[in-house]
Every structure is written in C-alpha cells, then in structure tokens.
Amino acid sequence: MTPEESTYVAGIIDGEGSIMLIRFHNNQNPAPCVSISSALIELLKWIKKLQTRYLPKFICIYCKI
C-alpha cells in the first residue's frame, strides 16, 4: 500500500469508521474489527479491494456490497 493510500484510508476510518474489539463467540478472546460506513459505494469497493490485496487471507470482511 502506498503512503498516500494508507493515509487516505486512515482518514476514512477516522471520519467514517470505528475500530473495536469484538468477541464473536463467548468462549473466544476478543478480535480487532474495523468498521466503515459510507454512502459512497465506490469508496467501500475501493477499500475492500485494498484489503484483499494487503491483508492476510484469514481476515474476514462483512460487507453488503
């Protein structure tokens, strides 16, 4: 990811997103989760494309796009 892309995504998360620790099952430790809400579907698709390029395959994305 270029420095410009990472800076832009950080700004989007800061303005329209949140970083949480979520326990998906009662017997598991909390796991980090990043959530972004936006009315711009193109923005969400671009961020999803970046995520699949740069994060490990075990990261799960829940996305309604």
C-alpha atoms as a printed R data frame, in Angstrom:
   type eleno elety resid chain resno       x       y      z
1  ATOM     1    CA   MET     A     1   0.000   0.000  0.000
2  ATOM     2    CA   THR     A     2   1.422   3.379 -0.901
3  ATOM     3    CA   PRO     A     3   1.840   6.048  1.791
4  ATOM     4    CA   GLU     A     4  -0.896   8.071  0.091
5  ATOM     5    CA   GLU     A     5  -3.340   5.122  0.144
6  ATOM     6    CA   SER     A     6  -2.653   4.320  3.792
7  ATOM     7    CA   THR     A     7  -3.071   7.978  4.773
8  ATOM     8    CA   TYR     A     8  -6.358   8.213  2.868
9  ATOM     9    CA   VAL     A     9  -7.727   5.001  4.418
10 ATOM    10    CA   ALA     A    10  -6.673   6.183  7.896
11 ATOM    11    CA   GLY     A    11  -8.617   9.407  7.309
12 ATOM    12    CA   ILE     A    12 -11.690   7.468  6.162
13 ATOM    13    CA   ILE     A    13 -11.540   5.212  9.243
14 ATOM    14    CA   ASP     A    14 -11.092   8.267 11.479
15 ATOM    15    CA   GLY     A    15 -14.026  10.124  9.922
16 ATOM    16    CA   GLU     A    16 -16.494   7.401  8.949
17 ATOM    17    CA   GLY     A    17 -15.332   4.288 10.753
18 ATOM    18    CA   SER     A    18 -14.503   2.707 14.058
19 ATOM    19    CA   ILE     A    19 -12.000   0.230 15.452
20 ATOM    20    CA   MET     A    20 -13.386  -2.208 18.002
21 ATOM    21    CA   LEU     A    21 -12.577  -5.394 19.861
22 ATOM    22    CA   ILE     A    22 -15.364  -7.888 19.222
23 ATOM    23    CA   ARG     A    23 -15.945 -11.279 20.774
24 ATOM    24    CA   PHE     A    24 -17.597 -13.362 18.050
25 ATOM    25    CA   HIS     A    25 -18.241 -16.311 20.392
26 ATOM    26    CA   ASN     A    26 -18.454 -16.399 24.195
27 ATOM    27    CA   ASN     A    27 -15.512 -18.790 24.537
28 ATOM    28    CA   GLN     A    28 -13.120 -16.767 22.326
29 ATOM    29    CA   ASN     A    29 -10.842 -13.845 23.029
30 ATOM    30    CA   PRO     A    30 -11.841 -10.506 21.503
31 ATOM    31    CA   ALA     A    31 -10.540  -9.831 17.987
32 ATOM    32    CA   PRO     A    32  -9.932  -6.453 16.337
33 ATOM    33    CA   CYS     A    33 -12.610  -5.308 13.920
34 ATOM    34    CA   VAL     A    34 -12.628  -2.253 11.652
35 ATOM    35    CA   SER     A    35 -15.994  -0.926 10.504
36 ATOM    36    CA   ILE     A    36 -16.562   1.755  7.850
37 ATOM    37    CA   SER     A    37 -19.934   3.241  6.926
38 ATOM    38    CA   SER     A    38 -20.289   5.341  3.804
39 ATOM    39    CA   ALA     A    39 -22.967   6.337  1.333
40 ATOM    40    CA   LEU     A    40 -20.379   6.129 -1.472
41 ATOM    41    CA   ILE     A    41 -20.402   2.536 -2.707
42 ATOM    42    CA   GLU     A    42 -17.327   3.182 -4.890
43 ATOM    43    CA   LEU     A    43 -15.319   4.152 -1.806
44 ATOM    44    CA   LEU     A    44 -16.271   0.949  0.019
45 ATOM    45    CA   LYS     A    45 -15.433  -1.175 -3.026
46 ATOM    46    CA   TRP     A    46 -12.026   0.520 -3.330
47 ATOM    47    CA   ILE     A    47 -11.229  -0.093  0.355
48 ATOM    48    CA   LYS     A    48 -12.367  -3.718  0.052
49 ATOM    49    CA   LYS     A    49 -10.077  -4.142 -2.976
50 ATOM    50    CA   LEU     A    50  -7.146  -2.727 -0.982
51 ATOM    51    CA   GLN     A    51  -7.942  -5.031  1.939
52 ATOM    52    CA   THR     A    52  -7.938  -8.172 -0.174
53 ATOM    53    CA   ARG     A    53  -4.610  -7.129 -1.700
54 ATOM    54    CA   TYR     A    54  -2.714  -6.322  1.501
55 ATOM    55    CA   LEU     A    55  -4.186  -8.248  4.431
56 ATOM    56    CA   PRO     A    56  -3.834 -11.967  5.165
57 ATOM    57    CA   LYS     A    57  -6.480 -14.311  3.811
58 ATOM    58    CA   PHE     A    58  -7.759 -15.216  7.290
59 ATOM    59    CA   ILE     A    59  -9.130 -11.690  7.749
60 ATOM    60    CA   CYS     A    60 -12.896 -11.779  7.253
61 ATOM    61    CA   ILE     A    61 -14.827  -8.875  5.773
62 ATOM    62    CA   TYR     A    62 -18.533  -8.460  6.302
63 ATOM    63    CA   CYS     A    63 -19.704  -6.225  3.528
64 ATOM    64    CA   LYS     A    64 -23.128  -5.686  1.997
65 ATOM    65    CA   ILE     A    65 -21.770  -4.554 -1.377
